mmCIF file of C-alpha atoms and ligand atoms in Angstrom:
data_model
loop_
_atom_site.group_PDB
_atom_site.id
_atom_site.type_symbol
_atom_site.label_atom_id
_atom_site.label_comp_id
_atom_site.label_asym_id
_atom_site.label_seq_id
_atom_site.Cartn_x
_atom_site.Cartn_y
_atom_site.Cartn_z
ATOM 1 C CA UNK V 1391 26.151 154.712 28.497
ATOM 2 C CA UNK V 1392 23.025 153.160 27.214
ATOM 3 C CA UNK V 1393 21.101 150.979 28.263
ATOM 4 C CA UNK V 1394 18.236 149.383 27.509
ATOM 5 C CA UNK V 1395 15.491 146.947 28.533
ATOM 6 C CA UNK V 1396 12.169 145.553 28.519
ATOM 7 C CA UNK V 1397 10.072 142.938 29.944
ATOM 8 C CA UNK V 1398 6.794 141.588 28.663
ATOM 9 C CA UNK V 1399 4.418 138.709 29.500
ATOM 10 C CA UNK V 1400 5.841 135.544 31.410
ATOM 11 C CA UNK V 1401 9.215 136.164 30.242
ATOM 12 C CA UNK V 1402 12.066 139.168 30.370
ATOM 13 C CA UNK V 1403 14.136 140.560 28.557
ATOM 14 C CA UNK V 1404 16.336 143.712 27.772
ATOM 15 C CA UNK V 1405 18.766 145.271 26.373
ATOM 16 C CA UNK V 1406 22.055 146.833 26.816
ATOM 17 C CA UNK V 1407 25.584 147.272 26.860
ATOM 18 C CA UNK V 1408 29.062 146.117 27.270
ATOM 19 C CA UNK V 1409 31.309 143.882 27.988
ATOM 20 C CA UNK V 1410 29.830 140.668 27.638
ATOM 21 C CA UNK V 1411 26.520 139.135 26.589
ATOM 22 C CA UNK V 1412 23.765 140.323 25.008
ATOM 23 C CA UNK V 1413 20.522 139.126 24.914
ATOM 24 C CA UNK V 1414 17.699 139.895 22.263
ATOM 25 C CA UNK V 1415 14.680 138.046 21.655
ATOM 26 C CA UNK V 1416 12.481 137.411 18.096
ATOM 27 C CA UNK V 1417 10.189 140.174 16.947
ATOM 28 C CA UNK V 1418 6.998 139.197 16.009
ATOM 29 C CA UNK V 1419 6.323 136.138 17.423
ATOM 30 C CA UNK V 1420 3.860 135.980 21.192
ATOM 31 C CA UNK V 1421 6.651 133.833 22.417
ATOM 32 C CA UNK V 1422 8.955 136.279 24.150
ATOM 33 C CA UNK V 1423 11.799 134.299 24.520
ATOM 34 C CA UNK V 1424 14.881 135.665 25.351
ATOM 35 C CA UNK V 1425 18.373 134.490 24.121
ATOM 36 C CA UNK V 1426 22.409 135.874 25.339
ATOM 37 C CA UNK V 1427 25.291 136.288 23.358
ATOM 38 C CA UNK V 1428 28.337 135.019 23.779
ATOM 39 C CA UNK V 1429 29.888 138.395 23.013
ATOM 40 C CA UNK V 1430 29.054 141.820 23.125
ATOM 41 C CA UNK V 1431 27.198 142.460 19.674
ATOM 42 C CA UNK V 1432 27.762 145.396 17.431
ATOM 43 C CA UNK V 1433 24.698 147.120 17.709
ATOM 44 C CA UNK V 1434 25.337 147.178 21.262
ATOM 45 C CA UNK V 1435 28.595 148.750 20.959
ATOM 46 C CA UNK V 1436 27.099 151.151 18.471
ATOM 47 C CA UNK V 1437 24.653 151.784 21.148
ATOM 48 C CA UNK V 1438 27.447 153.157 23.662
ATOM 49 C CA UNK V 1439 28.835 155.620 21.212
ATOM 50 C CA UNK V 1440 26.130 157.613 20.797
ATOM 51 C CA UNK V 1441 26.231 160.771 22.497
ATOM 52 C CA UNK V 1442 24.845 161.281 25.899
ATOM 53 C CA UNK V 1443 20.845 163.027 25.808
ATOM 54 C CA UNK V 1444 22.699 165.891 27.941
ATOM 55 C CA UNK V 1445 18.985 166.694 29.589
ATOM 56 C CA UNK V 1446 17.040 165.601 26.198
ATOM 57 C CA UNK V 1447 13.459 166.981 26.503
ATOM 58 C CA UNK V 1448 14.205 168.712 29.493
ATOM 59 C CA UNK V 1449 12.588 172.412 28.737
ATOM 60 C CA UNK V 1450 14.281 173.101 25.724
ATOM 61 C CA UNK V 1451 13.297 175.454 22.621
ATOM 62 C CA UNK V 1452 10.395 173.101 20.671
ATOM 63 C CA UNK V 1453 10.168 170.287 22.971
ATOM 64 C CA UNK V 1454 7.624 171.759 25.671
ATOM 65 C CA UNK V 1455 5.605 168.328 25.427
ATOM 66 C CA UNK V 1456 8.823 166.808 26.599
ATOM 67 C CA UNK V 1457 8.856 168.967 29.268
ATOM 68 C CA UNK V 1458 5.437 167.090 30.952
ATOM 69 C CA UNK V 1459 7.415 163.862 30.318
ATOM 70 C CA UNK V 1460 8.776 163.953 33.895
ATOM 71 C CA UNK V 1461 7.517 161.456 35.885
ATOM 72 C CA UNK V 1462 7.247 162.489 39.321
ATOM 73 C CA UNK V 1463 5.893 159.196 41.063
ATOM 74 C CA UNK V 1464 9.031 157.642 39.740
ATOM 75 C CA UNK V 1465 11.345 160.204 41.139
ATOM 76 C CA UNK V 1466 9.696 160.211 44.181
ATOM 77 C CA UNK V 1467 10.663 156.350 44.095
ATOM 78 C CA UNK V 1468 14.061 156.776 42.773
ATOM 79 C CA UNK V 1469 14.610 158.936 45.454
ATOM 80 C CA UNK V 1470 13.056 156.891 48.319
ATOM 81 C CA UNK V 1471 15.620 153.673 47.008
ATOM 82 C CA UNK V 1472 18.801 155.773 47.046
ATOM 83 C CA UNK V 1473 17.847 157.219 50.760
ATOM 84 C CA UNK V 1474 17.305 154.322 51.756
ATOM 85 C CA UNK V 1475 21.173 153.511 50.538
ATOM 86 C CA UNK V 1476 22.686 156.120 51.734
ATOM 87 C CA UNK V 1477 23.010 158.119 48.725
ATOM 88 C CA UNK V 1478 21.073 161.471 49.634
ATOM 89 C CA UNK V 1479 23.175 163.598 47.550
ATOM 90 C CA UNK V 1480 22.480 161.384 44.207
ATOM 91 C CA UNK V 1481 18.077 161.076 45.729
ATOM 92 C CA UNK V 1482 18.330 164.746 45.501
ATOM 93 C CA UNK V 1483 19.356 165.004 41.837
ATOM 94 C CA UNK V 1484 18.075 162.187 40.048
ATOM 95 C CA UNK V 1485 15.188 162.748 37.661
ATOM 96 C CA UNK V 1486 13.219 160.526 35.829
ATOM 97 C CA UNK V 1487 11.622 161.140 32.731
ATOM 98 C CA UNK V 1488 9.659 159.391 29.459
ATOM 99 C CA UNK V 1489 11.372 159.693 26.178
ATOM 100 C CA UNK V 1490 9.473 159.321 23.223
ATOM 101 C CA UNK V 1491 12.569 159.381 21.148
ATOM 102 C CA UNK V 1492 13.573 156.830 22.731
ATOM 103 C CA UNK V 1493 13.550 153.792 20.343
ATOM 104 C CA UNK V 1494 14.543 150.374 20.768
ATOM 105 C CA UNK V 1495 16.317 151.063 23.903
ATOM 106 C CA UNK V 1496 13.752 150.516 27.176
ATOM 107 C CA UNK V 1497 15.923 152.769 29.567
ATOM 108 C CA UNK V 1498 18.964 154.603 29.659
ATOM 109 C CA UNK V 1499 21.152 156.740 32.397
ATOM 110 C CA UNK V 1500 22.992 159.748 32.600
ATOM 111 C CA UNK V 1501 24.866 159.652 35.258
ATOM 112 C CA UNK V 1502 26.100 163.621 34.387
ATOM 113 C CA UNK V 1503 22.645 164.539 33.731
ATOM 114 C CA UNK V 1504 21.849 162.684 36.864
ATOM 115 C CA UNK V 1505 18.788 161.561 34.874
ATOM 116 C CA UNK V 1506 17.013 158.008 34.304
ATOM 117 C CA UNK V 1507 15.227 158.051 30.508
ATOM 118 C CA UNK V 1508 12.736 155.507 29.844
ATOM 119 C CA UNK V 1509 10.801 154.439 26.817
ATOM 120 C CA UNK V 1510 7.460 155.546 26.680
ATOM 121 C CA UNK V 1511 6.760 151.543 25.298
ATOM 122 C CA UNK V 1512 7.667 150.382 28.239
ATOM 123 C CA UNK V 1513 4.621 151.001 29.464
ATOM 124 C CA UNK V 1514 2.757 148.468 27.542
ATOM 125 C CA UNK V 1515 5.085 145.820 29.073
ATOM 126 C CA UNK V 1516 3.605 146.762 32.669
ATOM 127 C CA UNK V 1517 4.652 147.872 36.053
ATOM 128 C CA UNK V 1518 6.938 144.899 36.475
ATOM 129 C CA UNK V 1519 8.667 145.855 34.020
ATOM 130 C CA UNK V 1520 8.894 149.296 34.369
ATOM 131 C CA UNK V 1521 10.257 149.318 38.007
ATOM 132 C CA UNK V 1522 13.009 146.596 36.914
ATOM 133 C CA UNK V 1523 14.222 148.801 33.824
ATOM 134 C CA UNK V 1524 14.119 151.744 36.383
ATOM 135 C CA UNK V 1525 16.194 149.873 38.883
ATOM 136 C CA UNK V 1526 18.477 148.888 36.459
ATOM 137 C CA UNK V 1527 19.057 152.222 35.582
ATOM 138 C CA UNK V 1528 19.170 153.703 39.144
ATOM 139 C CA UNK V 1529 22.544 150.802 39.816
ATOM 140 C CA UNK V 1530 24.039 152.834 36.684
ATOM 141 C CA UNK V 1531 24.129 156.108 38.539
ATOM 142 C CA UNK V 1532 23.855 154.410 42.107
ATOM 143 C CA UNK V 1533 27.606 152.673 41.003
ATOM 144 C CA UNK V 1534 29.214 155.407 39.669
ATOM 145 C CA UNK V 1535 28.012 157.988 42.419
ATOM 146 C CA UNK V 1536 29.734 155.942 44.671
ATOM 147 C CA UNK V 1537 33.214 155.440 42.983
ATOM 148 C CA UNK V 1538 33.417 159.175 42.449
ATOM 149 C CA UNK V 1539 35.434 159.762 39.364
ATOM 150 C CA UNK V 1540 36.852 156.488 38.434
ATOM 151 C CA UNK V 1541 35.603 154.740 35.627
ATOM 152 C CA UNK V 1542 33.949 151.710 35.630
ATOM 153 C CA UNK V 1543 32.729 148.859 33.587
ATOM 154 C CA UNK V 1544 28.258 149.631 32.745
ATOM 155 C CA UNK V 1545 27.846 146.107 34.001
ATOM 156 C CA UNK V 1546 30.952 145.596 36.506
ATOM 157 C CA UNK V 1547 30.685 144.906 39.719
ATOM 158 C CA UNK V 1548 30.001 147.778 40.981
ATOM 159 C CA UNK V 1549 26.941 148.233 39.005
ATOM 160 C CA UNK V 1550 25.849 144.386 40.306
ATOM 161 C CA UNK V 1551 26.727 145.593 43.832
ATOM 162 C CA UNK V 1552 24.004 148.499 43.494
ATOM 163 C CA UNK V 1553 21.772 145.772 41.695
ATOM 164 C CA UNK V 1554 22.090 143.835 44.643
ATOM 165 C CA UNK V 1555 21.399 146.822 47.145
ATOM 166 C CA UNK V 1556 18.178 147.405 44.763
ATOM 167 C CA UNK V 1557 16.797 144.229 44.991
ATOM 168 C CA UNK V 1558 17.610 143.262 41.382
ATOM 169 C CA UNK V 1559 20.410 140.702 41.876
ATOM 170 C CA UNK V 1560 19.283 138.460 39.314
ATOM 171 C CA UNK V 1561 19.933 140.739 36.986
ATOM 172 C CA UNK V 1562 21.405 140.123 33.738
ATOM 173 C CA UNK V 1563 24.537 142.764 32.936
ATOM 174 C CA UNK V 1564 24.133 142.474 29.281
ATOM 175 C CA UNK V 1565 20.047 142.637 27.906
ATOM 176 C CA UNK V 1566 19.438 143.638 24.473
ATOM 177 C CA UNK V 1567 15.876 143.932 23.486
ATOM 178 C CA UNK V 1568 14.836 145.463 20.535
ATOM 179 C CA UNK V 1569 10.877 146.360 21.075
ATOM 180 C CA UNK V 1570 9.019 144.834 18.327
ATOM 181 C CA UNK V 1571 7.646 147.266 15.882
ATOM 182 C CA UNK V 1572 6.131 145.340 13.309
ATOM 183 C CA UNK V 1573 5.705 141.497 12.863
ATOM 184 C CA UNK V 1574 7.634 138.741 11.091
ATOM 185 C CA UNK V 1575 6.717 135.275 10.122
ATOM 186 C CA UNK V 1576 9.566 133.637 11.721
ATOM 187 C CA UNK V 1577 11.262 130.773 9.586
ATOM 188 C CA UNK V 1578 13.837 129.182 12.174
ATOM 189 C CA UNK V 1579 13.262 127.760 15.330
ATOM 190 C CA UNK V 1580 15.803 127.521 17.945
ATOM 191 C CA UNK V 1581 15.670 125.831 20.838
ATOM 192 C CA UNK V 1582 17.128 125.524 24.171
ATOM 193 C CA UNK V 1583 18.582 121.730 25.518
ATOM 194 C CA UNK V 1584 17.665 122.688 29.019
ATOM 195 C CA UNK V 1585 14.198 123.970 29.103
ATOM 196 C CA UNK V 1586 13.062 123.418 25.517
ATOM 197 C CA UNK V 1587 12.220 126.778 25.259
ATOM 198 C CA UNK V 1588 11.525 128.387 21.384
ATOM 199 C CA UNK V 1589 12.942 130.962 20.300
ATOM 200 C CA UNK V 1590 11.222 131.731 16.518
ATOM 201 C CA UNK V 1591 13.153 134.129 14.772
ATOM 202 C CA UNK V 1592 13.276 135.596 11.280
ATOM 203 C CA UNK V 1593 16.629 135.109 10.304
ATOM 204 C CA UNK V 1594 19.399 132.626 10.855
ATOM 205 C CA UNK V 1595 21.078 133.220 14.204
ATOM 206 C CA UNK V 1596 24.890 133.905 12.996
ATOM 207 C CA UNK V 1597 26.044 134.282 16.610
ATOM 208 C CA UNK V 1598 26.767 131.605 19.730
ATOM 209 C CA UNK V 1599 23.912 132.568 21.555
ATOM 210 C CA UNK V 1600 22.478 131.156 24.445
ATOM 211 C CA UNK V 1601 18.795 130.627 26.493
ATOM 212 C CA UNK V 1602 18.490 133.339 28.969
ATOM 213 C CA UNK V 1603 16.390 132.236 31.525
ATOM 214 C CA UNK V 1604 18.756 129.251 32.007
ATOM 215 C CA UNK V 1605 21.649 131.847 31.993
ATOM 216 C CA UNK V 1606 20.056 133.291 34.693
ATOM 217 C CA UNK V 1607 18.396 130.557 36.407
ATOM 218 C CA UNK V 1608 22.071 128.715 36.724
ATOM 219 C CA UNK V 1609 24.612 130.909 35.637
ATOM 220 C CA UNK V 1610 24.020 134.224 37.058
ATOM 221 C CA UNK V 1611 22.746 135.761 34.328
ATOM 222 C CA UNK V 1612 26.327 135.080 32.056
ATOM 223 C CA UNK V 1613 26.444 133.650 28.647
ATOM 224 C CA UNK V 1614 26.431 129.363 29.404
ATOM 225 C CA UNK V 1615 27.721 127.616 26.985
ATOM 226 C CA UNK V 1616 25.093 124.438 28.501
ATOM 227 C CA UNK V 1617 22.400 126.357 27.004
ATOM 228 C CA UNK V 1618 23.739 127.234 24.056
ATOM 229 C CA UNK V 1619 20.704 127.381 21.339
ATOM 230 C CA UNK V 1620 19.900 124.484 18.686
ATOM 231 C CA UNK V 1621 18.145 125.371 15.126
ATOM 232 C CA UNK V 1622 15.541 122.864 15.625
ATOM 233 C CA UNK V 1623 13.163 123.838 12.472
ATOM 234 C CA UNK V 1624 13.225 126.533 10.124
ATOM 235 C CA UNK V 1625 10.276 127.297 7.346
HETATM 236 ZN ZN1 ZN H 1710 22.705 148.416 32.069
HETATM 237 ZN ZN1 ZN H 1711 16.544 127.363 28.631
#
């Protein structure tokens, strides 16, 4: 499953998965707002298809700088949190590693692999945001380690049980954050009626889409139809 997120300045975002919403916010503009769909969005569902990393980068034929991409202080962390839970067997395994192929996704999990991939741009969004995306991850592996073999919904509720457990209750099931890469003029404007929030984006939203932070703030972090977003200018 993938999964993806990111966080930057005052606001959050990410990106991800399933069943439900998805959120995504404007490239290009300072304003980071963040928006969630009604409905899981193609890309995302596109997203889950793609084949699993089966240990990407992990000491394989050309990829020795991949090998260095292991980040040990965040094991060492992922580890502590799933002690601390009671999941010893899944703190032994887990690994945690940088993926520069990563690419708009912020974080993904393996729960096979027993291995947490983040994106190395992460790291310009800060340490904040890094220890959310890896939470978020570790309730991937954290939820399905403890159902055994069942399957289970990415963001059911066993994944916001082990959200809850890792102090990350708030957050959203569905995040969808493409990193910017390269900067738009945005020519609409949407807005949100609860906080007046902007969202500037580049092209026409086409879906029901909704503010985030007022998803979250008063809905649990699930598409409200309250905050659904207005067009309020476009250039
Ligand atoms: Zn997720
Ligand atoms: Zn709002």
């Amino acid at each position: 499953m993938l999964l993806l997120r990111a966080r930057a300045g005052l606001a959050r975002s990410s990106f991800a998965v399933i069943n439900t919403a998805a959120l995504a916010r404007c490239t290009g503009a300072d304003l980071q707002a963040k928006f969630i769909f009604r409905n899981t969005d193609p890309l995302t569902r596109r997203l889950q298809r793609l084949p699993l990393p089966q240990g990407e980068g992990w000491g394989e034929g050309a990829s020795k700088s991949f090998r260095q991409s292991r980040d040990v202080d965040l094991e060492f962390k992922a580890r502590e949190l799933l002690r601390q839970l009671g999941a010893g067997k899944l703190a032994r395994q887990v690994r945690v590693e940088w993926n520069p192929r990563m690419k708009s996704a912020a974080g993904r999990a393996d729960y096979r692999e027993r291995l947490i991939s983040l994106n190395p741009l992460l790291r310009d969004h800060g340490i904040e945001e890094i220890d959310r995306t890896l939470r978020h991850e570790l309730a991937h592996l954290l939820a399905q380690f403890r159902v055994g073999r069942r399957r289970i919904a990415p963001h059911g509720p066993e994944w916001r049980e082990a959200c809850r457990d890792l102090d990350i209750a708030d957050e959203a099931r569905c995040h969808n954050l493409p990193f910017a890469t390269k900067a738009y003029p945005a020519r609409f404007v949407y807005r949100c009626p609860n906080c007046r929030q902007e969202f500037p984006r580049v092209r026409r939203i086409r879906r029901v889409v909704a503010c985030l932070a007022c998803c979250r703030k008063h809905n649990g972090g699930d598409f409200d139809p309250r905050f659904r977003l207005r067009l309020s200018a476009h250039c």
